[in-house]
Amino acid sequence: MSTDLKSIGLGFDRWQDAVEAAIATNELVVAGEIRGGQLIQFADASGAQINILAVEPYAAFAGFESVTQTFAHVSMVNDVLAFLEILDSFGTVLTSVTVNLSQGPLLVDQPTQEWQQVGVTALGIDTTVYPDAESYEAATGEVLGLLVSEGAQVVAAGSGAAAPDASASFSARVLDAEYRHNQLTGQRFIHATVDGAFPFDVCLPDGAEVPAKDSVIAGTAMLTAAVLSPLSTGGGCGGCGGSCGCGGH
């Protein structure tokens, strides 16, 4: 699971090491209370995040403060994994994905949250950068802009044969890219905004150069997301009151 951490400058060998380093900063924030425990979040100035569910079933998962925004119907699959139906401005479903949702533990007992503003980030695991769309399509035979979330396919099928996760394969055109430095570790990573099946962010491990505008990033990733402006979370924010921080900030 440490592979996705490298894409946000948290190059630890074990997840436990990343969590311990975050705790040692004394900069953790309680995002909400759930089942007698807490959802705790660490937010690095670089945008990198670590979410810690400090109650059964206990979990730690990466997040990122996305630059891009889109709208989605949000349904929780379990305490961490969410099923998102990504919408266009007319309410048409563009695609469906499963993501690790920063506020997931706070929304797990809530019904589907419709028309939520979300930021989605692909944490790159195995990716390739192509100079342009033509090079990508010539090399792969694939059409640019596809995003395949097998977890979403499993959820939509209602099959118990496989356990869905937040992994996905994707290709997208780069709009902008830059280096960022993780303040916790001092490690550099690449952050990009892209235009694919919908607008989302991509984070990649450090490289010799940032992807150029209109180049193509393609490969596999773990998808993470945050609800930016909850519209109808109901009681999902637990006992954290009006300053519950459900926006993940």
mmCIF file of C-alpha atoms in Angstrom:
data_model
loop_
_atom_site.group_PDB
_atom_site.id
_atom_site.type_symbol
_atom_site.label_atom_id
_atom_site.label_comp_id
_atom_site.label_asym_id
_atom_site.label_seq_id
_atom_site.Cartn_x
_atom_site.Cartn_y
_atom_site.Cartn_z
ATOM 1 C CA MET A 1 0.000 0.000 0.000
ATOM 2 C CA SER A 2 3.001 2.289 0.245
ATOM 3 C CA THR A 3 3.125 2.686 -3.551
ATOM 4 C CA ASP A 4 0.455 5.373 -3.663
ATOM 5 C CA LEU A 5 2.218 7.247 -0.836
ATOM 6 C CA LYS A 6 5.282 7.799 -3.033
ATOM 7 C CA SER A 7 3.131 9.770 -5.469
ATOM 8 C CA ILE A 8 2.562 12.424 -2.786
ATOM 9 C CA GLY A 9 6.081 12.550 -1.415
ATOM 10 C CA LEU A 10 5.566 10.113 1.456
ATOM 11 C CA GLY A 11 8.219 7.583 0.524
ATOM 12 C CA PHE A 12 7.949 5.352 3.569
ATOM 13 C CA ASP A 13 8.504 1.613 3.395
ATOM 14 C CA ARG A 14 5.449 0.934 5.536
ATOM 15 C CA TRP A 15 2.131 2.679 6.045
ATOM 16 C CA GLN A 16 2.726 2.525 9.791
ATOM 17 C CA ASP A 17 5.839 4.671 9.395
ATOM 18 C CA ALA A 18 3.866 7.333 7.553
ATOM 19 C CA VAL A 19 1.182 7.376 10.242
ATOM 20 C CA GLU A 20 3.751 7.598 13.035
ATOM 21 C CA ALA A 21 5.514 10.492 11.284
ATOM 22 C CA ALA A 22 2.210 12.321 10.893
ATOM 23 C CA ILE A 23 1.331 11.803 14.562
ATOM 24 C CA ALA A 24 4.761 13.103 15.604
ATOM 25 C CA THR A 25 4.010 16.483 14.012
ATOM 26 C CA ASN A 26 1.267 17.186 16.583
ATOM 27 C CA GLU A 27 -0.667 18.727 13.702
ATOM 28 C CA LEU A 28 -3.471 16.187 13.447
ATOM 29 C CA VAL A 29 -7.043 17.441 13.207
ATOM 30 C CA VAL A 30 -10.143 15.610 14.416
ATOM 31 C CA ALA A 31 -12.462 15.687 11.422
ATOM 32 C CA GLY A 32 -15.334 13.981 13.204
ATOM 33 C CA GLU A 33 -16.452 11.444 15.754
ATOM 34 C CA ILE A 34 -17.854 8.066 14.858
ATOM 35 C CA ARG A 35 -18.935 5.052 16.929
ATOM 36 C CA GLY A 36 -17.106 6.325 19.991
ATOM 37 C CA GLY A 37 -13.894 6.921 18.045
ATOM 38 C CA GLN A 38 -12.521 9.582 15.754
ATOM 39 C CA LEU A 39 -11.606 10.296 12.167
ATOM 40 C CA ILE A 40 -8.237 12.054 12.327
ATOM 41 C CA GLN A 41 -6.598 13.826 9.397
ATOM 42 C CA PHE A 42 -3.108 15.097 8.681
ATOM 43 C CA ALA A 43 -2.826 17.720 5.951
ATOM 44 C CA ASP A 44 0.584 18.635 4.566
ATOM 45 C CA ALA A 45 1.148 22.039 2.976
ATOM 46 C CA SER A 46 1.871 20.240 -0.310
ATOM 47 C CA GLY A 47 -1.707 18.971 -0.465
ATOM 48 C CA ALA A 48 -0.824 15.460 0.675
ATOM 49 C CA GLN A 49 -3.122 14.030 3.325
ATOM 50 C CA ILE A 50 -3.282 11.029 5.599
ATOM 51 C CA ASN A 51 -6.663 9.947 6.966
ATOM 52 C CA ILE A 52 -6.749 7.788 10.091
ATOM 53 C CA LEU A 53 -9.905 6.000 11.265
ATOM 54 C CA ALA A 54 -9.175 5.474 14.951
ATOM 55 C CA VAL A 55 -12.008 3.047 15.648
ATOM 56 C CA GLU A 56 -12.948 -0.354 14.288
ATOM 57 C CA PRO A 57 -12.477 -1.388 11.520
ATOM 58 C CA TYR A 58 -9.403 0.912 11.820
ATOM 59 C CA ALA A 59 -7.896 2.219 8.617
ATOM 60 C CA ALA A 60 -5.289 4.621 7.283
ATOM 61 C CA PHE A 61 -5.461 5.885 3.727
ATOM 62 C CA ALA A 62 -3.957 8.614 1.604
ATOM 63 C CA GLY A 63 -5.739 11.717 0.375
ATOM 64 C CA PHE A 64 -4.961 14.884 -1.531
ATOM 65 C CA GLU A 65 -6.330 18.426 -1.625
ATOM 66 C CA SER A 66 -7.519 18.526 -5.228
ATOM 67 C CA VAL A 67 -7.393 21.611 -7.404
ATOM 68 C CA THR A 68 -10.033 20.337 -9.815
ATOM 69 C CA GLN A 69 -13.698 20.013 -8.938
ATOM 70 C CA THR A 70 -16.609 18.043 -10.278
ATOM 71 C CA PHE A 71 -20.053 16.925 -9.114
ATOM 72 C CA ALA A 72 -21.136 13.445 -8.146
ATOM 73 C CA HIS A 73 -23.730 11.338 -6.391
ATOM 74 C CA VAL A 74 -21.830 9.789 -3.466
ATOM 75 C CA SER A 75 -22.723 6.382 -2.002
ATOM 76 C CA MET A 76 -20.563 4.686 0.604
ATOM 77 C CA VAL A 77 -19.591 1.042 0.043
ATOM 78 C CA ASN A 78 -17.841 0.700 3.412
ATOM 79 C CA ASP A 79 -16.145 3.045 5.886
ATOM 80 C CA VAL A 80 -13.532 4.177 3.356
ATOM 81 C CA LEU A 81 -14.617 3.228 -0.157
ATOM 82 C CA ALA A 82 -17.215 5.357 -1.953
ATOM 83 C CA PHE A 83 -19.059 4.797 -5.216
ATOM 84 C CA LEU A 84 -19.213 8.049 -7.199
ATOM 85 C CA GLU A 85 -21.462 8.704 -10.163
ATOM 86 C CA ILE A 86 -19.674 11.607 -11.868
ATOM 87 C CA LEU A 87 -22.137 14.096 -13.359
ATOM 88 C CA ASP A 88 -22.088 16.749 -16.032
ATOM 89 C CA SER A 89 -23.925 20.046 -15.544
ATOM 90 C CA PHE A 90 -27.169 18.485 -16.849
ATOM 91 C CA GLY A 91 -27.086 15.583 -14.418
ATOM 92 C CA THR A 92 -25.978 13.001 -16.971
ATOM 93 C CA VAL A 93 -23.678 10.356 -15.520
ATOM 94 C CA LEU A 94 -20.310 10.630 -17.280
ATOM 95 C CA THR A 95 -18.730 7.656 -15.566
ATOM 96 C CA SER A 96 -18.708 5.806 -12.251
ATOM 97 C CA VAL A 97 -15.673 5.241 -10.040
ATOM 98 C CA THR A 98 -14.830 3.870 -6.628
ATOM 99 C CA VAL A 99 -12.567 6.068 -4.506
ATOM 100 C CA ASN A 100 -11.117 6.225 -1.018
ATOM 101 C CA LEU A 101 -13.167 9.124 0.363
ATOM 102 C CA SER A 102 -11.614 11.388 3.003
ATOM 103 C CA GLN A 103 -14.952 11.817 4.805
ATOM 104 C CA GLY A 104 -16.039 8.242 4.191
ATOM 105 C CA PRO A 105 -16.249 7.146 7.837
ATOM 106 C CA LEU A 106 -18.493 10.132 8.590
ATOM 107 C CA LEU A 107 -20.883 9.332 5.750
ATOM 108 C CA VAL A 108 -20.976 5.535 5.937
ATOM 109 C CA ASP A 109 -24.375 5.441 7.653
ATOM 110 C CA GLN A 110 -25.888 8.132 5.445
ATOM 111 C CA PRO A 111 -27.963 7.588 2.305
ATOM 112 C CA THR A 112 -26.632 8.570 -1.111
ATOM 113 C CA GLN A 113 -25.453 12.175 -1.067
ATOM 114 C CA GLU A 114 -26.670 13.674 -4.340
ATOM 115 C CA TRP A 115 -25.013 16.508 -6.268
ATOM 116 C CA GLN A 116 -21.976 16.742 -4.048
ATOM 117 C CA GLN A 117 -19.024 18.889 -5.095
ATOM 118 C CA VAL A 118 -15.992 16.616 -5.029
ATOM 119 C CA GLY A 119 -12.310 16.749 -5.835
ATOM 120 C CA VAL A 120 -10.827 13.543 -7.232
ATOM 121 C CA THR A 121 -7.113 12.733 -7.427
ATOM 122 C CA ALA A 122 -5.400 9.778 -9.090
ATOM 123 C CA LEU A 123 -2.359 8.725 -7.063
ATOM 124 C CA GLY A 124 -0.144 7.223 -9.756
ATOM 125 C CA ILE A 125 1.162 3.694 -9.261
ATOM 126 C CA ASP A 126 2.425 2.630 -12.707
ATOM 127 C CA THR A 127 2.195 5.414 -15.274
ATOM 128 C CA THR A 128 3.705 6.533 -18.566
ATOM 129 C CA VAL A 129 3.844 10.044 -20.029
ATOM 130 C CA TYR A 130 3.347 10.353 -23.805
ATOM 131 C CA PRO A 131 4.287 13.543 -25.729
ATOM 132 C CA ASP A 132 0.800 14.015 -27.152
ATOM 133 C CA ALA A 133 -2.523 12.307 -27.861
ATOM 134 C CA GLU A 134 -1.348 10.960 -31.205
ATOM 135 C CA SER A 135 1.676 9.272 -29.625
ATOM 136 C CA TYR A 136 -0.487 7.732 -26.918
ATOM 137 C CA GLU A 137 -3.071 6.362 -29.341
ATOM 138 C CA ALA A 138 -0.383 5.046 -31.705
ATOM 139 C CA ALA A 139 1.443 3.266 -28.886
ATOM 140 C CA THR A 140 -1.588 1.784 -27.148
ATOM 141 C CA GLY A 141 -4.376 1.609 -29.690
ATOM 142 C CA GLU A 142 -6.638 3.121 -27.045
ATOM 143 C CA VAL A 143 -8.804 6.216 -27.234
ATOM 144 C CA LEU A 144 -7.619 9.075 -25.027
ATOM 145 C CA GLY A 145 -9.736 9.932 -22.001
ATOM 146 C CA LEU A 146 -10.857 6.508 -20.831
ATOM 147 C CA LEU A 147 -11.088 5.713 -17.120
ATOM 148 C CA VAL A 148 -11.836 2.171 -16.016
ATOM 149 C CA SER A 149 -12.740 1.561 -12.378
ATOM 150 C CA GLU A 150 -13.149 -2.167 -11.846
ATOM 151 C CA GLY A 151 -14.379 -1.471 -8.334
ATOM 152 C CA ALA A 152 -17.251 0.588 -9.717
ATOM 153 C CA GLN A 153 -18.086 -2.241 -12.109
ATOM 154 C CA VAL A 154 -18.224 -4.685 -9.194
ATOM 155 C CA VAL A 155 -20.474 -2.364 -7.164
ATOM 156 C CA ALA A 156 -22.787 -1.662 -10.092
ATOM 157 C CA ALA A 157 -23.122 -5.388 -10.799
ATOM 158 C CA GLY A 158 -24.020 -6.084 -7.181
ATOM 159 C CA SER A 159 -21.687 -9.051 -7.236
ATOM 160 C CA GLY A 160 -20.115 -10.439 -4.096
ATOM 161 C CA ALA A 161 -17.592 -12.408 -6.123
ATOM 162 C CA ALA A 162 -14.893 -9.761 -5.724
ATOM 163 C CA ALA A 163 -14.094 -7.038 -3.209
ATOM 164 C CA PRO A 164 -14.032 -3.591 -4.858
ATOM 165 C CA ASP A 165 -11.173 -1.181 -4.252
ATOM 166 C CA ALA A 166 -10.105 2.278 -5.421
ATOM 167 C CA SER A 167 -7.740 1.194 -8.177
ATOM 168 C CA ALA A 168 -8.303 2.376 -11.740
ATOM 169 C CA SER A 169 -6.660 2.599 -15.142
ATOM 170 C CA PHE A 170 -6.825 5.905 -16.963
ATOM 171 C CA SER A 171 -5.513 8.221 -19.658
ATOM 172 C CA ALA A 172 -5.829 11.994 -19.620
ATOM 173 C CA ARG A 173 -4.422 15.121 -21.235
ATOM 174 C CA VAL A 174 -2.266 17.368 -19.049
ATOM 175 C CA LEU A 175 -3.564 20.892 -18.488
ATOM 176 C CA ASP A 176 -0.877 21.979 -16.040
ATOM 177 C CA ALA A 177 1.887 20.315 -14.030
ATOM 178 C CA GLU A 178 4.356 21.332 -11.348
ATOM 179 C CA TYR A 179 6.715 20.026 -8.719
ATOM 180 C CA ARG A 180 5.575 20.060 -5.121
ATOM 181 C CA HIS A 181 7.576 19.331 -1.991
ATOM 182 C CA ASN A 182 6.114 17.335 0.859
ATOM 183 C CA GLN A 183 6.898 19.305 4.013
ATOM 184 C CA LEU A 184 6.767 16.235 6.249
ATOM 185 C CA THR A 185 9.496 14.368 4.385
ATOM 186 C CA GLY A 186 11.134 16.995 2.155
ATOM 187 C CA GLN A 187 10.508 14.699 -0.805
ATOM 188 C CA ARG A 188 9.511 16.086 -4.201
ATOM 189 C CA PHE A 189 6.613 14.798 -6.278
ATOM 190 C CA ILE A 190 4.707 15.837 -9.395
ATOM 191 C CA HIS A 191 1.217 17.313 -9.301
ATOM 192 C CA ALA A 192 -0.849 17.753 -12.461
ATOM 193 C CA THR A 193 -4.362 18.763 -13.387
ATOM 194 C CA VAL A 194 -5.789 16.806 -16.294
ATOM 195 C CA ASP A 195 -8.730 16.566 -18.643
ATOM 196 C CA GLY A 196 -9.910 12.991 -19.031
ATOM 197 C CA ALA A 197 -13.231 11.257 -18.487
ATOM 198 C CA PHE A 198 -13.801 14.268 -16.193
ATOM 199 C CA PRO A 199 -11.461 16.865 -14.654
ATOM 200 C CA PHE A 200 -9.228 15.440 -11.924
ATOM 201 C CA ASP A 201 -5.780 15.784 -10.373
ATOM 202 C CA VAL A 202 -2.901 13.367 -10.830
ATOM 203 C CA CYS A 203 0.039 12.924 -8.463
ATOM 204 C CA LEU A 204 3.185 11.090 -9.558
ATOM 205 C CA PRO A 205 6.452 10.141 -7.855
ATOM 206 C CA ASP A 206 9.360 12.508 -8.501
ATOM 207 C CA GLY A 207 10.754 12.520 -12.023
ATOM 208 C CA ALA A 208 13.408 14.273 -14.084
ATOM 209 C CA GLU A 209 10.861 16.688 -15.573
ATOM 210 C CA VAL A 210 7.216 17.596 -15.194
ATOM 211 C CA PRO A 211 4.796 16.506 -17.938
ATOM 212 C CA ALA A 212 4.320 19.239 -20.552
ATOM 213 C CA LYS A 213 0.974 20.825 -21.317
ATOM 214 C CA ASP A 214 -1.043 18.641 -23.740
ATOM 215 C CA SER A 215 1.080 15.585 -23.031
ATOM 216 C CA VAL A 216 -0.769 12.446 -21.909
ATOM 217 C CA ILE A 217 -0.492 10.599 -18.605
ATOM 218 C CA ALA A 218 -1.743 7.016 -18.701
ATOM 219 C CA GLY A 219 -1.525 3.992 -16.443
ATOM 220 C CA THR A 220 -2.843 2.739 -13.137
ATOM 221 C CA ALA A 221 -3.612 4.647 -9.964
ATOM 222 C CA MET A 222 -5.456 4.637 -6.688
ATOM 223 C CA LEU A 223 -8.316 7.120 -6.693
ATOM 224 C CA THR A 224 -8.884 9.323 -3.681
ATOM 225 C CA ALA A 225 -11.495 12.032 -3.230
ATOM 226 C CA ALA A 226 -12.971 14.530 -0.808
ATOM 227 C CA VAL A 227 -16.401 16.100 -0.591
ATOM 228 C CA LEU A 228 -15.622 19.803 -0.862
ATOM 229 C CA SER A 229 -18.915 21.391 0.188
ATOM 230 C CA PRO A 230 -21.289 18.857 1.731
ATOM 231 C CA LEU A 231 -24.853 19.825 0.877
ATOM 232 C CA SER A 232 -26.804 17.338 2.937
ATOM 233 C CA THR A 233 -24.587 15.351 5.248
ATOM 234 C CA GLY A 234 -27.294 15.220 7.891
ATOM 235 C CA GLY A 235 -25.822 13.825 11.087
ATOM 236 C CA GLY A 236 -22.873 12.331 9.317
ATOM 237 C CA CYS A 237 -20.403 14.728 10.913
ATOM 238 C CA GLY A 238 -20.981 13.192 14.310
ATOM 239 C CA GLY A 239 -20.357 15.308 17.363
ATOM 240 C CA CYS A 240 -18.010 17.808 15.768
ATOM 241 C CA GLY A 241 -20.603 20.550 15.471
ATOM 242 C CA GLY A 242 -20.612 23.374 12.979
ATOM 243 C CA SER A 243 -16.847 23.382 12.511
ATOM 244 C CA CYS A 244 -16.706 19.736 11.646
ATOM 245 C CA GLY A 245 -14.312 20.116 8.748
ATOM 246 C CA CYS A 246 -16.211 17.776 6.457
ATOM 247 C CA GLY A 247 -14.608 19.599 3.558
ATOM 248 C CA GLY A 248 -11.360 17.853 4.322
ATOM 249 C CA HIS A 249 -9.442 21.087 4.946
#
